[in-house]
PDB file of C-alpha atoms in Angstrom:
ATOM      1  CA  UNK A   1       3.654   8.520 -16.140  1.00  0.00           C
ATOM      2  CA  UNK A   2       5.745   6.906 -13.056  1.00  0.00           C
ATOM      3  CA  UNK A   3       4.600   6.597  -9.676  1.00  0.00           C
ATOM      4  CA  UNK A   4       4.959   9.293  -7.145  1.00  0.00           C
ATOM      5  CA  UNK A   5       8.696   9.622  -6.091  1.00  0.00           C
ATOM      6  CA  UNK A   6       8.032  12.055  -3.762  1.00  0.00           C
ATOM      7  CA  UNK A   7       5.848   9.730  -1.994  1.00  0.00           C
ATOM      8  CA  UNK A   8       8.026   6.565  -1.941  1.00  0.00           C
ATOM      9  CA  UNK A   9      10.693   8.787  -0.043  1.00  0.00           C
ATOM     10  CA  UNK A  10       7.742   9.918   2.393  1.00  0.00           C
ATOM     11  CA  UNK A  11       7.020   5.609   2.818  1.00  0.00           C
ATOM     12  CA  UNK A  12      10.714   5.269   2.946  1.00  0.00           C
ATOM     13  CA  UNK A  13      11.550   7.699   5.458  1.00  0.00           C
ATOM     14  CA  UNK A  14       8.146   6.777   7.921  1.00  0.00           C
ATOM     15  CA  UNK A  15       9.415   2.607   7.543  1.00  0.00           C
ATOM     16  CA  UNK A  16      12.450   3.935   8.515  1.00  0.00           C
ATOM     17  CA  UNK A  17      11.298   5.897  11.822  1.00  0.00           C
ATOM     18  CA  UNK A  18       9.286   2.902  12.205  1.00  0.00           C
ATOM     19  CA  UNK A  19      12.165   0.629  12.415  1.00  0.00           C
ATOM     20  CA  UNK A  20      10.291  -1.555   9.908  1.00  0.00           C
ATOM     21  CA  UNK A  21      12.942  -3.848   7.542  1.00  0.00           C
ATOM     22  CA  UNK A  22      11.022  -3.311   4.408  1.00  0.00           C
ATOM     23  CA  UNK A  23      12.132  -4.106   0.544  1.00  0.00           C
ATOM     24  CA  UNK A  24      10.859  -2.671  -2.423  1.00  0.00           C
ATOM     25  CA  UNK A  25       9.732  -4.118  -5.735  1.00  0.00           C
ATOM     26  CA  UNK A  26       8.720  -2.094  -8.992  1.00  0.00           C
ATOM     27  CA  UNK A  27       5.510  -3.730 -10.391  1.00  0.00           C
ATOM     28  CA  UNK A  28       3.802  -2.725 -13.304  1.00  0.00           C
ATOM     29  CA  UNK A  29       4.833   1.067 -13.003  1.00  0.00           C
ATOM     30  CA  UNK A  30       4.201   1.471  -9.700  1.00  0.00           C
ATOM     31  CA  UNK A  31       6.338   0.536  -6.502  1.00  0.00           C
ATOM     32  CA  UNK A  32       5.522  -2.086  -4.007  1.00  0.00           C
ATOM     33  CA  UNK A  33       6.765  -1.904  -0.088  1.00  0.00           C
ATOM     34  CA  UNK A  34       7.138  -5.523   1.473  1.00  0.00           C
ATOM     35  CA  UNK A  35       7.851  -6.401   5.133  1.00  0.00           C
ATOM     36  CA  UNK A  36       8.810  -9.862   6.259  1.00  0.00           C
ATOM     37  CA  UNK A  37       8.465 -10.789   2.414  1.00  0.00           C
ATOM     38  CA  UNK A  38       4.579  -9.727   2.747  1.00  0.00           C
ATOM     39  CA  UNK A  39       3.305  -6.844   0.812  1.00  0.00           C
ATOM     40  CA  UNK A  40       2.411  -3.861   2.689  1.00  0.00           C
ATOM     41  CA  UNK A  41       1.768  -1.114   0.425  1.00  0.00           C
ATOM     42  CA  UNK A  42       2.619   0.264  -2.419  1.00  0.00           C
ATOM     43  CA  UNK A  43       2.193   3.096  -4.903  1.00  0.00           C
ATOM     44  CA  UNK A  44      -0.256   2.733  -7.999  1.00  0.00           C
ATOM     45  CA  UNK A  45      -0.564   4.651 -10.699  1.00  0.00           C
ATOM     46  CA  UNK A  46      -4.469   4.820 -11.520  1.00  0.00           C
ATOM     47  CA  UNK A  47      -5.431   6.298 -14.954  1.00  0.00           C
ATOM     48  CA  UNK A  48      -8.938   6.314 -14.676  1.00  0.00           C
ATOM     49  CA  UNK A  49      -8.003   8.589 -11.562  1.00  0.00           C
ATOM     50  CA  UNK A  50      -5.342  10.236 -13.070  1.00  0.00           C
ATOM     51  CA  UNK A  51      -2.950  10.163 -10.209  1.00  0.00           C
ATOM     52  CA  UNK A  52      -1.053   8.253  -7.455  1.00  0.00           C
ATOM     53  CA  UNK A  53      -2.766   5.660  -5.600  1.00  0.00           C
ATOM     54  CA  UNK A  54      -1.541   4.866  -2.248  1.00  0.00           C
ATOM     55  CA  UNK A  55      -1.993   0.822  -1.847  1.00  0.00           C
ATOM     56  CA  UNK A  56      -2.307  -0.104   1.115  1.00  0.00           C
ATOM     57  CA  UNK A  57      -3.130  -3.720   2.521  1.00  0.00           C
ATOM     58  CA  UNK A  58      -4.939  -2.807   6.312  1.00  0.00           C
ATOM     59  CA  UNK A  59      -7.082  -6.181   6.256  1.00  0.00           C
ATOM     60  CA  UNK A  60     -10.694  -6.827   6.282  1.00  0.00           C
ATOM     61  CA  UNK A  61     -11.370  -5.395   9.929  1.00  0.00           C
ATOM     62  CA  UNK A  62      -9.903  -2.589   9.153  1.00  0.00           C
ATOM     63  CA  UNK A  63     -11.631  -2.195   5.673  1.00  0.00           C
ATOM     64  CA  UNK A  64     -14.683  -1.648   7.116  1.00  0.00           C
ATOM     65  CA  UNK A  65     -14.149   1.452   8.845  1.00  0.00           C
ATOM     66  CA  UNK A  66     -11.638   3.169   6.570  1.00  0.00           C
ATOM     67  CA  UNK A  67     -13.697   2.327   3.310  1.00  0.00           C
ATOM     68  CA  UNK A  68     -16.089   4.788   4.109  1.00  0.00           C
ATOM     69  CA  UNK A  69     -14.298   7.396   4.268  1.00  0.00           C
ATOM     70  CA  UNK A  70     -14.417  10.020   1.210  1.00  0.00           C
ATOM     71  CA  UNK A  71     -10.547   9.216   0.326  1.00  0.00           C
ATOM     72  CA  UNK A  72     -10.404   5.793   0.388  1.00  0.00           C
ATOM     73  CA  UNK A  73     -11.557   3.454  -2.667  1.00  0.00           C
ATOM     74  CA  UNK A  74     -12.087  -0.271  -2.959  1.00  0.00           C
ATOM     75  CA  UNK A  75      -8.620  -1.928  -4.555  1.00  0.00           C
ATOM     76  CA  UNK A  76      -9.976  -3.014  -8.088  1.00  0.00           C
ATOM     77  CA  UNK A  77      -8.155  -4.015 -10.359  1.00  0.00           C
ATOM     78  CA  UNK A  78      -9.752  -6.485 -12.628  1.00  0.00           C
ATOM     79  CA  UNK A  79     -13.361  -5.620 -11.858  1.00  0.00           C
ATOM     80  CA  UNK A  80     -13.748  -7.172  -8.300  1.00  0.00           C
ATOM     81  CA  UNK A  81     -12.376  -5.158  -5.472  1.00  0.00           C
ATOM     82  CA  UNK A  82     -10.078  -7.349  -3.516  1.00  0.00           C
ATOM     83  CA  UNK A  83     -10.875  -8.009  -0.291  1.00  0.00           C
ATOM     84  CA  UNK A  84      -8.877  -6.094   2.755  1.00  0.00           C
ATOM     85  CA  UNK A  85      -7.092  -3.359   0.068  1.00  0.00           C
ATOM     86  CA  UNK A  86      -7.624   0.204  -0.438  1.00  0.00           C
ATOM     87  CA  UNK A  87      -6.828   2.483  -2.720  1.00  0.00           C
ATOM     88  CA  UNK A  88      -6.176   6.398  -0.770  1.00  0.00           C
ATOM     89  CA  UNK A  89      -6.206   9.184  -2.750  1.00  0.00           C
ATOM     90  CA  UNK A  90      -4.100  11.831  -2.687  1.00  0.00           C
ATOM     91  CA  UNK A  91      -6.049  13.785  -0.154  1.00  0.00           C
ATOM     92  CA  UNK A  92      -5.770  10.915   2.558  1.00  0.00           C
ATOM     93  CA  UNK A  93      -2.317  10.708   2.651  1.00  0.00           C
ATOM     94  CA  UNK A  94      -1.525  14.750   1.935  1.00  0.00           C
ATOM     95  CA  UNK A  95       0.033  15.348   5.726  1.00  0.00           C
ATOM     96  CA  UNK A  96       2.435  13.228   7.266  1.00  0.00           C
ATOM     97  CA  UNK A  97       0.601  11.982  10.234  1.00  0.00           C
ATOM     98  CA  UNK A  98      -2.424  10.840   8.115  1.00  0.00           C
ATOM     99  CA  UNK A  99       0.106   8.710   5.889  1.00  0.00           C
ATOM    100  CA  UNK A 100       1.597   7.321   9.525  1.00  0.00           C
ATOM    101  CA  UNK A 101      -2.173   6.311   9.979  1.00  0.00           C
ATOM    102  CA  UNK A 102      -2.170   4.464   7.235  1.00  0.00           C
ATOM    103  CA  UNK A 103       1.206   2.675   7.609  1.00  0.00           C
ATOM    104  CA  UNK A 104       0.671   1.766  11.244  1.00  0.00           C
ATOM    105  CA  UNK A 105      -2.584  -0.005   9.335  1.00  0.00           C
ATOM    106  CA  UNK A 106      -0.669  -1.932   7.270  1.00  0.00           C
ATOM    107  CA  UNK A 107       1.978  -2.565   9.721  1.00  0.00           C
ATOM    108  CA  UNK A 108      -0.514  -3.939  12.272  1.00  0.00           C
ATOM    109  CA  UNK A 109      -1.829  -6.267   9.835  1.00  0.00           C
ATOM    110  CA  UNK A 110       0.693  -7.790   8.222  1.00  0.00           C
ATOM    111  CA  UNK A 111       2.023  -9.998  10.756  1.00  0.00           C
ATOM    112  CA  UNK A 112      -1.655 -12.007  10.514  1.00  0.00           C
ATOM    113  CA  UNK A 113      -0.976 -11.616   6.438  1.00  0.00           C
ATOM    114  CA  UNK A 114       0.012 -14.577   4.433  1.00  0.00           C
ATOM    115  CA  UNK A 115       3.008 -14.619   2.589  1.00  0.00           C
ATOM    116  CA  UNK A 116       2.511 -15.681  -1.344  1.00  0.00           C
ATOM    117  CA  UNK A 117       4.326 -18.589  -2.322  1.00  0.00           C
ATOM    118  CA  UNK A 118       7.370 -18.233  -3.954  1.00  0.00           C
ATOM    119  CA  UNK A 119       7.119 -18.649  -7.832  1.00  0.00           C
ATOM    120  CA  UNK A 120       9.585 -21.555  -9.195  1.00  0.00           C
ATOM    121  CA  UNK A 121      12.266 -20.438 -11.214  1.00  0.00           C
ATOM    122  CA  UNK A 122      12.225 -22.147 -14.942  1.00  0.00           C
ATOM    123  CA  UNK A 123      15.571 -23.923 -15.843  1.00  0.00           C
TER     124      UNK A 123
END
């Protein structure tokens, strides 16, 4: 199963309006949204779910408020949520001005986000 095209052109299109330079990266069958090299969000494909997650990386002040609400999970992916990540159902995102929420979120946050460092390339 791939990730949710439909909602990658949604992300697209809101970046865009926005006026946010983001890339994108496909990572382990989903797709990944970076601004200023920084991820932002991205689209995961959760089986135990069964659907398309939207990632979305809001930071841990805004974690506490939007984690309790019904459509947003912790980010876990190897047994120990990570901190400042949620996972938003398909629900949370379902009308275009709740998805805005969420990218002005990310958006807000990822200028105090640290960048990872750059892997070394093997000769």
């Amino acid at each position: 199963m791939a990730y949710d095209e439909y909602l990658a052109d949604r992300i697209r299109r809101q970046l865009k309006e926005k006026r946010a330079p983001f890339s994108e990266i496909k990572m382990m069958g989903g797709l990944c949204f970076k601004v200023d090299n920084k991820m932002l969000c991205g689209i995961h494909i959760d089986k135990k779910y069964g659907d398309s997650l939207l990632m979305a990386r809001i930071g841990e002040d805004a974690y506490e408020k939007e984690i309790s609400k019904a459509s947003c999970l912790p980010m876990d992916f190897t047994g120990r949520p990570m901190r400042g990540y949620i996972f938003v159902t398909p629900e949370g995102f379902d009308s275009e001005d709740n998805l805005s929420h969420y990218l002005d979120l990310c958006l807000t946050f990822n200028p105090l986000a640290k960048a990872s460092k750059p892997k070394k390339k093997k000769l």
